[in-house]
Short mmCIF file of C-alpha atoms in Angstrom, two decimals:
data_model
loop_
_atom_site.label_atom_id
_atom_site.label_comp_id
_atom_site.label_asym_id
_atom_site.label_seq_id
_atom_site.Cartn_x
_atom_site.Cartn_y
_atom_site.Cartn_z
CA UNK R 558 -3.42 17.79 49.34
CA UNK R 559 -2.26 21.39 49.10
CA UNK R 560 0.13 23.05 51.52
CA UNK R 561 -2.65 25.35 52.70
CA UNK R 562 -4.88 22.41 53.63
CA UNK R 563 -1.99 20.83 55.48
CA UNK R 564 -1.85 23.93 57.68
CA UNK R 565 -5.42 23.46 58.87
CA UNK R 566 -5.40 19.67 59.16
CA UNK R 567 -3.59 19.35 62.54
CA UNK R 568 -5.90 21.92 64.09
CA UNK R 569 -9.05 20.19 62.83
CA UNK R 570 -7.90 16.74 63.97
CA UNK R 571 -6.80 17.94 67.40
CA UNK R 572 -10.09 19.74 67.99
CA UNK R 573 -12.16 16.75 66.86
CA UNK R 574 -10.28 14.34 69.16
CA UNK R 575 -10.56 16.68 72.13
CA UNK R 576 -14.29 17.20 71.66
CA UNK R 577 -14.87 13.45 71.35
CA UNK R 578 -12.84 12.32 74.38
CA UNK R 579 -12.90 15.10 76.94
CA UNK R 580 -15.83 17.43 76.28
CA UNK R 581 -15.26 19.71 79.27
CA UNK R 582 -11.57 19.94 78.77
CA UNK R 583 -12.05 20.30 75.01
CA UNK R 584 -13.84 23.63 75.44
CA UNK R 585 -10.83 25.16 77.18
CA UNK R 586 -8.46 23.65 74.64
CA UNK R 587 -10.62 24.92 71.79
CA UNK R 588 -10.62 28.44 73.24
CA UNK R 589 -6.83 28.35 73.51
CA UNK R 590 -6.40 26.91 70.03
CA UNK R 591 -8.76 29.48 68.55
CA UNK R 592 -6.95 32.50 69.95
CA UNK R 593 -7.13 35.14 67.19
CA UNK R 594 -3.37 35.54 66.95
CA UNK R 595 -2.95 31.79 66.37
CA UNK R 596 -5.61 31.78 63.66
CA UNK R 597 -3.98 34.83 62.08
CA UNK R 598 -0.71 32.94 61.71
CA UNK R 599 -2.51 30.36 59.59
CA UNK R 600 -4.09 33.11 57.49
CA UNK R 601 -0.71 34.75 56.92
CA UNK R 602 0.82 31.45 55.93
CA UNK R 603 -1.97 30.79 53.44
CA UNK R 604 -1.70 34.28 51.94
CA UNK R 605 2.05 33.97 51.59
CA UNK R 606 1.53 30.59 49.95
CA UNK R 607 -0.82 32.15 47.40
CA UNK R 608 1.66 34.82 46.26
CA UNK R 609 4.39 32.18 46.19
CA UNK R 610 2.43 30.37 43.48
CA UNK R 611 -0.05 27.99 45.14
CA UNK R 612 -3.21 29.45 43.61
CA UNK R 613 -5.31 26.59 44.98
CA UNK R 614 -4.86 28.13 48.43
CA UNK R 615 -7.20 30.97 47.47
CA UNK R 616 -10.23 29.09 48.75
CA UNK R 617 -8.46 28.39 52.02
CA UNK R 618 -7.72 32.10 52.38
CA UNK R 619 -11.42 32.96 52.11
CA UNK R 620 -12.23 30.19 54.59
CA UNK R 621 -9.70 31.48 57.10
CA UNK R 622 -10.94 35.07 56.79
CA UNK R 623 -14.45 33.87 57.58
CA UNK R 624 -13.34 31.79 60.59
CA UNK R 625 -11.29 34.66 62.04
CA UNK R 626 -14.19 37.05 61.57
CA UNK R 627 -16.49 34.68 63.46
CA UNK R 628 -13.96 34.20 66.25
CA UNK R 629 -13.35 37.92 66.72
CA UNK R 630 -17.07 38.67 66.95
CA UNK R 631 -17.76 35.91 69.48
CA UNK R 632 -14.66 36.37 71.66
CA UNK R 633 -14.87 37.56 75.23
CA UNK R 634 -13.63 41.18 75.35
CA UNK R 635 -11.12 40.08 77.99
CA UNK R 636 -9.22 38.15 75.31
CA UNK R 637 -7.93 41.47 73.95
CA UNK R 638 -5.98 42.11 77.12
CA UNK R 639 -3.40 40.06 75.25
CA UNK R 640 -1.83 42.53 72.84
CA UNK R 641 -1.17 39.72 70.37
CA UNK R 642 -4.92 39.40 69.84
CA UNK R 643 -5.29 43.15 69.41
CA UNK R 644 -2.61 43.06 66.73
CA UNK R 645 -4.35 40.10 65.13
CA UNK R 646 -7.63 42.03 64.88
CA UNK R 647 -5.89 45.03 63.30
CA UNK R 648 -3.89 42.91 60.84
CA UNK R 649 -7.04 40.97 59.95
CA UNK R 650 -8.74 44.27 59.05
CA UNK R 651 -5.76 45.27 56.87
CA UNK R 652 -5.59 41.84 55.21
CA UNK R 653 -8.94 41.85 53.45
CA UNK R 654 -11.09 41.23 56.50
CA UNK R 655 -14.55 42.62 57.20
CA UNK R 656 -14.24 46.37 58.07
CA UNK R 657 -17.45 46.18 60.11
CA UNK R 658 -15.76 43.75 62.49
CA UNK R 659 -13.15 46.32 63.46
CA UNK R 660 -15.96 48.83 64.08
CA UNK R 661 -17.67 46.24 66.27
CA UNK R 662 -14.55 45.49 68.32
CA UNK R 663 -13.61 49.12 68.86
CA UNK R 664 -17.18 49.92 69.91
CA UNK R 665 -17.01 47.25 72.64
CA UNK R 666 -13.51 48.19 73.81
CA UNK R 667 -14.35 49.79 77.16
CA UNK R 668 -11.02 48.69 78.65
CA UNK R 669 -8.96 50.68 76.14
CA UNK R 670 -7.05 47.68 74.76
CA UNK R 671 -7.02 49.13 71.23
CA UNK R 672 -4.89 52.15 70.41
CA UNK R 673 -7.64 54.58 69.51
CA UNK R 674 -5.37 56.50 67.10
CA UNK R 675 -4.59 53.40 65.07
CA UNK R 676 -8.16 52.13 65.19
CA UNK R 677 -9.66 55.46 64.10
CA UNK R 678 -7.15 55.89 61.27
CA UNK R 679 -7.79 52.38 59.98
CA UNK R 680 -11.54 52.83 60.18
CA UNK R 681 -11.27 55.92 57.97
CA UNK R 682 -8.93 54.12 55.58
CA UNK R 683 -11.26 51.13 55.27
CA UNK R 684 -14.17 53.52 54.71
CA UNK R 685 -12.38 55.07 51.73
CA UNK R 686 -11.30 58.25 53.53
CA UNK R 687 -7.63 57.40 53.92
CA UNK R 688 -6.37 60.71 52.48
CA UNK R 689 -7.84 62.46 55.54
CA UNK R 690 -5.49 60.55 57.85
CA UNK R 691 -2.46 60.18 55.57
CA UNK R 692 -0.23 62.24 57.89
CA UNK R 693 -1.34 60.31 60.99
CA UNK R 694 -0.83 56.94 59.32
CA UNK R 695 2.63 57.98 58.20
CA UNK R 696 3.59 58.93 61.75
CA UNK R 697 2.20 55.64 63.09
CA UNK R 698 4.09 53.65 60.45
CA UNK R 699 7.33 55.04 61.86
CA UNK R 700 6.19 54.55 65.46
CA UNK R 701 5.17 50.91 64.97
CA UNK R 702 7.81 49.94 62.42
CA UNK R 703 9.46 47.37 64.73
CA UNK R 704 6.19 45.77 65.83
CA UNK R 705 4.01 43.12 64.24
CA UNK R 706 1.56 45.60 62.74
CA UNK R 707 4.34 47.87 61.48
CA UNK R 708 4.66 46.39 57.98
CA UNK R 709 0.91 46.50 57.44
CA UNK R 710 0.57 50.11 58.59
CA UNK R 711 3.48 51.08 56.33
CA UNK R 712 1.73 49.42 53.37
CA UNK R 713 -1.51 51.24 54.17
CA UNK R 714 0.39 54.52 54.55
CA UNK R 715 1.88 54.08 51.09
CA UNK R 716 -1.57 53.37 49.65
CA UNK R 717 -3.12 56.57 50.98
CA UNK R 718 -0.14 58.70 49.91
CA UNK R 719 -0.10 57.58 46.27
CA UNK R 720 -2.71 60.11 45.03
CA UNK R 721 -0.92 63.13 46.52
CA UNK R 722 2.75 62.16 46.74
CA UNK R 723 3.56 59.02 44.71
CA UNK R 724 7.33 59.23 45.17
CA UNK R 725 6.83 59.78 48.91
CA UNK R 726 4.74 56.60 48.99
CA UNK R 727 7.78 54.65 47.81
CA UNK R 728 9.47 55.25 51.17
CA UNK R 729 6.59 53.56 53.00
CA UNK R 730 6.49 50.70 50.51
CA UNK R 731 10.21 50.18 51.06
CA UNK R 732 9.60 50.16 54.81
CA UNK R 733 6.80 47.60 54.43
CA UNK R 734 8.68 45.16 52.21
CA UNK R 735 11.86 45.30 54.31
CA UNK R 736 9.85 44.57 57.46
CA UNK R 737 8.03 41.59 55.93
CA UNK R 738 10.25 39.90 53.30
CA UNK R 739 8.78 37.04 51.32
CA UNK R 740 5.22 37.81 52.38
CA UNK R 741 2.08 39.10 50.70
CA UNK R 742 2.99 42.50 52.14
CA UNK R 743 6.27 42.59 50.22
CA UNK R 744 4.52 41.38 47.06
CA UNK R 745 1.97 44.20 47.21
CA UNK R 746 4.61 46.80 48.09
CA UNK R 747 6.91 45.80 45.22
CA UNK R 748 4.12 45.62 42.65
CA UNK R 749 2.80 49.05 43.57
CA UNK R 750 6.33 50.46 43.62
CA UNK R 751 6.80 49.35 40.01
CA UNK R 752 3.54 51.11 39.07
CA UNK R 753 4.67 54.35 40.72
CA UNK R 754 8.09 54.21 39.07
CA UNK R 755 6.46 53.79 35.66
CA UNK R 756 4.11 56.74 36.12
CA UNK R 757 6.86 58.96 37.54
CA UNK R 758 9.42 58.00 34.85
CA UNK R 759 11.81 56.64 37.48
CA UNK R 760 13.53 54.25 35.10
CA UNK R 761 16.33 53.00 37.34
CA UNK R 762 14.02 52.45 40.30
CA UNK R 763 11.46 50.78 38.06
CA UNK R 764 14.03 48.30 36.77
CA UNK R 765 15.31 47.61 40.29
CA UNK R 766 11.81 46.95 41.67
CA UNK R 767 10.99 44.82 38.62
CA UNK R 768 14.01 42.58 39.15
CA UNK R 769 13.13 42.11 42.81
CA UNK R 770 9.52 41.27 41.99
CA UNK R 771 10.44 38.81 39.22
CA UNK R 772 12.94 37.09 41.50
CA UNK R 773 10.46 36.59 44.35
CA UNK R 774 6.89 36.65 43.08
CA UNK R 775 6.80 35.71 39.41
CA UNK R 776 4.32 32.91 40.26
CA UNK R 777 1.93 35.23 42.13
CA UNK R 778 -1.64 35.46 40.80
CA UNK R 779 -0.99 39.22 40.56
CA UNK R 780 2.13 38.77 38.39
CA UNK R 781 0.16 39.56 35.22
CA UNK R 782 -0.50 43.05 36.57
CA UNK R 783 3.20 43.44 37.26
CA UNK R 784 3.97 42.33 33.68
CA UNK R 785 1.71 45.10 32.35
CA UNK R 786 3.67 47.69 34.34
CA UNK R 787 7.02 46.26 33.23
CA UNK R 788 6.02 46.23 29.55
CA UNK R 789 4.89 49.84 29.83
CA UNK R 790 8.21 50.78 31.44
CA UNK R 791 10.22 49.12 28.66
CA UNK R 792 8.21 50.48 25.73
CA UNK R 793 8.00 54.04 27.02
CA UNK R 794 11.73 54.26 27.77
CA UNK R 795 13.28 52.34 24.90
CA UNK R 796 16.10 52.76 23.81
CA UNK R 797 17.18 54.14 27.19
CA UNK R 798 16.22 50.71 28.45
CA UNK R 799 18.33 48.24 26.49
CA UNK R 800 18.01 44.52 25.86
CA UNK R 801 20.31 43.70 28.78
CA UNK R 802 17.95 45.56 31.14
CA UNK R 803 15.03 43.46 29.93
CA UNK R 804 17.03 40.26 30.33
CA UNK R 805 17.94 41.30 33.87
CA UNK R 806 14.27 40.93 34.80
CA UNK R 807 13.02 38.08 32.63
CA UNK R 808 15.95 35.82 33.51
CA UNK R 809 14.10 34.83 36.69
CA UNK R 810 11.10 33.59 34.68
CA UNK R 811 10.49 30.24 33.06
CA UNK R 812 10.46 30.00 29.26
CA UNK R 813 6.70 30.38 28.93
CA UNK R 814 6.57 33.56 31.02
CA UNK R 815 9.58 35.05 29.24
CA UNK R 816 7.95 34.43 25.90
CA UNK R 817 4.72 36.02 27.13
CA UNK R 818 6.56 39.15 28.30
CA UNK R 819 8.39 39.50 24.98
CA UNK R 820 5.13 39.09 23.07
CA UNK R 821 3.52 41.82 25.16
CA UNK R 822 6.48 44.10 24.54
CA UNK R 823 6.37 43.35 20.80
CA UNK R 824 2.66 44.13 20.54
CA UNK R 825 2.83 47.33 22.57
CA UNK R 826 5.92 48.49 20.66
CA UNK R 827 4.29 47.77 17.29
CA UNK R 828 1.19 49.75 18.25
CA UNK R 829 3.37 52.60 19.57
CA UNK R 830 5.42 52.75 16.37
CA UNK R 831 8.67 51.63 18.03
CA UNK R 832 9.55 49.25 15.25
CA UNK R 833 13.10 48.41 16.34
CA UNK R 834 11.86 47.25 19.73
CA UNK R 835 8.95 45.37 18.12
CA UNK R 836 11.36 43.47 15.87
CA UNK R 837 13.71 42.75 18.78
CA UNK R 838 10.98 41.50 21.11
CA UNK R 839 9.16 39.47 18.43
CA UNK R 840 12.46 37.83 17.47
CA UNK R 841 13.15 36.90 21.08
CA UNK R 842 9.62 35.55 21.47
CA UNK R 843 9.96 33.47 18.29
CA UNK R 844 13.26 32.05 19.53
CA UNK R 845 11.59 31.00 22.78
CA UNK R 846 8.67 29.30 20.99
CA UNK R 847 8.87 25.55 20.89
CA UNK R 848 7.48 23.24 18.23
CA UNK R 849 4.25 22.95 20.20
CA UNK R 850 3.87 26.69 20.56
CA UNK R 851 2.17 27.61 17.29
CA UNK R 852 0.16 30.50 18.74
CA UNK R 853 3.14 32.35 20.30
CA UNK R 854 5.12 31.87 17.08
CA UNK R 855 2.22 33.27 15.07
CA UNK R 856 2.02 36.29 17.35
CA UNK R 857 5.75 36.87 16.98
CA UNK R 858 5.36 36.81 13.18
CA UNK R 859 2.41 39.19 13.41
CA UNK R 860 4.17 41.78 15.56
CA UNK R 861 7.36 41.52 13.53
CA UNK R 862 5.35 42.09 10.36
CA UNK R 863 3.62 45.10 11.88
CA UNK R 864 7.01 46.60 12.66
CA UNK R 865 8.04 46.20 9.00
CA UNK R 866 4.95 47.86 7.51
CA UNK R 867 6.71 51.23 7.53
CA UNK R 868 9.89 49.88 5.90
CA UNK R 869 10.86 49.02 2.33
CA UNK R 870 9.92 45.40 3.11
CA UNK R 871 6.24 46.20 3.51
CA UNK R 872 5.22 43.84 0.69
CA UNK R 873 7.02 40.84 2.20
CA UNK R 874 5.81 41.72 5.70
CA UNK R 875 2.16 41.79 4.68
CA UNK R 876 2.50 38.59 2.68
CA UNK R 877 3.90 36.91 5.79
CA UNK R 878 1.26 38.04 8.26
CA UNK R 879 -1.59 37.38 5.82
CA UNK R 880 -0.63 33.69 5.89
CA UNK R 881 -1.23 33.44 9.65
CA UNK R 882 -4.34 31.40 10.40
CA UNK R 883 -7.19 33.31 12.04
CA UNK R 884 -7.63 30.68 14.74
CA UNK R 885 -4.09 31.41 15.96
CA UNK R 886 -4.97 35.04 16.69
CA UNK R 887 -7.26 36.61 19.25
CA UNK R 888 -10.05 38.92 18.00
CA UNK R 889 -7.96 41.89 19.10
CA UNK R 890 -4.93 40.70 17.11
CA UNK R 891 -7.07 39.91 14.07
CA UNK R 892 -8.35 43.49 14.16
CA UNK R 893 -4.77 44.72 14.46
CA UNK R 894 -3.77 42.69 11.40
CA UNK R 895 -6.70 44.08 9.41
CA UNK R 896 -5.67 47.62 10.28
CA UNK R 897 -2.09 46.89 9.21
CA UNK R 898 -3.33 45.40 5.93
CA UNK R 899 -5.39 48.51 5.23
CA UNK R 900 -2.36 50.72 5.80
CA UNK R 901 -0.14 48.51 3.65
CA UNK R 902 -2.66 48.53 0.80
CA UNK R 903 -2.59 52.31 0.75
CA UNK R 904 1.21 52.29 0.81
CA UNK R 905 1.41 49.79 -2.06
CA UNK R 906 -1.41 51.31 -4.17
CA UNK R 907 -0.18 52.62 -7.52
CA UNK R 908 -0.79 56.35 -8.01
CA UNK R 909 -3.41 57.41 -10.59
CA UNK R 910 -3.49 60.61 -12.62
CA UNK R 911 -6.10 62.21 -10.35
CA UNK R 912 -3.86 61.76 -7.30
CA UNK R 913 -1.10 63.78 -9.00
CA UNK R 914 -3.35 66.74 -9.83
CA UNK R 915 -3.39 69.85 -7.74
CA UNK R 916 -6.51 71.49 -6.45
CA UNK R 917 -7.84 74.27 -8.65
CA UNK R 918 -6.93 77.75 -7.37
CA UNK R 919 -9.63 79.27 -5.24
CA UNK R 920 -10.85 82.86 -5.72
CA UNK R 921 -10.85 84.67 -2.42
CA UNK R 922 -13.36 87.52 -2.00
CA UNK R 923 -11.80 90.94 -1.73
CA UNK R 924 -13.06 93.07 1.11
CA UNK R 925 -12.54 96.81 1.50
CA UNK R 926 -9.84 96.23 4.11
CA UNK R 927 -8.32 93.07 2.58
CA UNK R 928 -4.94 94.67 1.92
CA UNK R 929 -4.74 95.73 5.57
CA UNK R 930 -5.49 92.28 6.98
CA UNK R 931 -1.84 91.55 7.78
CA UNK R 932 -0.71 95.13 8.41
CA UNK R 933 0.67 96.08 11.77
CA UNK R 934 -1.31 98.55 13.88
CA UNK R 935 -0.58 102.07 12.67
CA UNK R 936 0.88 100.93 9.33
CA UNK R 937 -0.69 101.89 6.04
CA UNK R 938 -0.38 99.45 3.20
CA UNK R 939 0.65 100.89 -0.19
CA UNK R 940 -2.38 101.80 -2.27
CA UNK R 941 -4.79 101.12 0.52
CA UNK R 942 -6.95 104.12 -0.29
CA UNK R 943 -7.33 103.08 -3.91
CA UNK R 944 -8.26 99.55 -2.94
CA UNK R 945 -10.88 100.76 -0.52
CA UNK R 946 -12.54 102.88 -3.15
CA UNK R 947 -12.47 100.48 -6.07
CA UNK R 948 -12.86 97.08 -4.46
CA UNK R 949 -16.67 96.73 -4.49
CA UNK R 950 -16.92 97.50 -8.21
CA UNK R 951 -13.80 95.69 -9.39
CA UNK R 952 -14.15 92.47 -7.45
CA UNK R 953 -17.39 91.39 -9.03
CA UNK R 954 -18.23 89.61 -5.78
CA UNK R 955 -21.78 89.98 -4.52
CA UNK R 956 -22.18 89.95 -0.75
CA UNK R 957 -25.34 88.84 0.98
CA UNK R 958 -27.78 91.60 1.87
CA UNK R 959 -27.02 91.62 5.60
CA UNK R 960 -23.26 91.90 5.12
CA UNK R 961 -23.70 94.55 2.37
CA UNK R 962 -25.88 96.60 4.73
CA UNK R 963 -23.19 96.35 7.41
CA UNK R 964 -20.51 97.56 4.95
CA UNK R 965 -22.67 100.44 3.67
CA UNK R 966 -23.54 101.54 7.21
CA UNK R 967 -19.90 101.52 8.22
CA UNK R 968 -18.92 103.47 5.14
CA UNK R 969 -21.60 106.13 5.77
CA UNK R 970 -20.35 106.55 9.34
CA UNK R 971 -16.79 107.01 8.11
CA UNK R 972 -18.01 109.61 5.61
CA UNK R 973 -19.81 111.50 8.35
CA UNK R 974 -16.67 111.50 10.49
CA UNK R 975 -14.63 112.79 7.53
CA UNK R 976 -17.14 115.64 7.04
CA UNK R 977 -16.89 116.62 10.71
CA UNK R 978 -13.09 116.63 10.56
CA UNK R 979 -13.20 118.85 7.46
CA UNK R 980 -15.53 121.26 9.24
CA UNK R 981 -13.23 121.44 12.23
CA UNK R 982 -10.30 122.00 9.89
CA UNK R 983 -11.99 125.09 8.38
CA UNK R 984 -13.03 126.52 11.74
CA UNK R 985 -10.81 129.49 12.72
#
């Protein structure tokens, strides 16, 4: 039995016994037990269990979201006089709950139990219009930072600020994770902080966030997304990021995950042409491969060989990777090997006599103003007048009729202008 199921078991048993023995009293007990804030605690525990590594609790999370949604919609409005239930409804909406339920509750709130500012801002955020209320959400994150909904509002504030001010969003993510350590809120805040640091080239911050994430949430179902961000950070900033920096993050991972990260780094580095990093990462991945890990070892050989295609050892590298069995490679890696083989074949191909020949010289047509093509405005190239007069006859180049007509028309206009200037020159 999973930990998540153990959370629900006492509640189910207690309710069943109460309904069987004391029906009238059971109704009151059921109402008390099903208070939204109590149900929310179970949901939070399940969600935190999921990011801690119990992936089987995912079904329980969906079950709890459905039960809380049903309870909120059927509850007497008077139940929200307890601020804990108001907070539960808001946190439910920010935790993957049904946005329509928040609309329903706010529409029935004639007593003013919900803070209309928070409710309206969240409704816009859940409707995909969060950028319109980014400033308001930021102010509310500071106002509510010491309350139960504070961490969630800070996380939402960071989300809506990312498109316009990514580095500013980091402040809200920091606020969220510090207010809710070890929870799904911290996991989301750290993972998104790594993504921002990568895009903004904040190397030191990216490494710091990566270490924190790997230490706390390496078993999260979202850890693969984090690994993508971390690999991108390493490859884009190598050699500023050194091997010790990589080890500072992967040391919190088990052998299998460390090997996977090094393989991802090796592949990305090989594709990006960072051969030193590709050799380093593939070597580390190969060292971490056990006797039963034929596929990871094959990938390490592949990426190491790719890194050596551009070196003097290209022949040995291609001989090595060509011996890797196809069934040990994914279709994507098989295509990558084929591309590397094509490049290596061109590198190793012996030159033939035709490849050493130069192109025959090309005859460029001479135009009347060819010698002036590169002259500066106002400059006259030496012999320009002679070229202009003799070019059509000497070049032997025949222009098409339309272009020849254009040249003749232009020349006749120039002649007419010359005649006018001569007439003016003879006028007293």
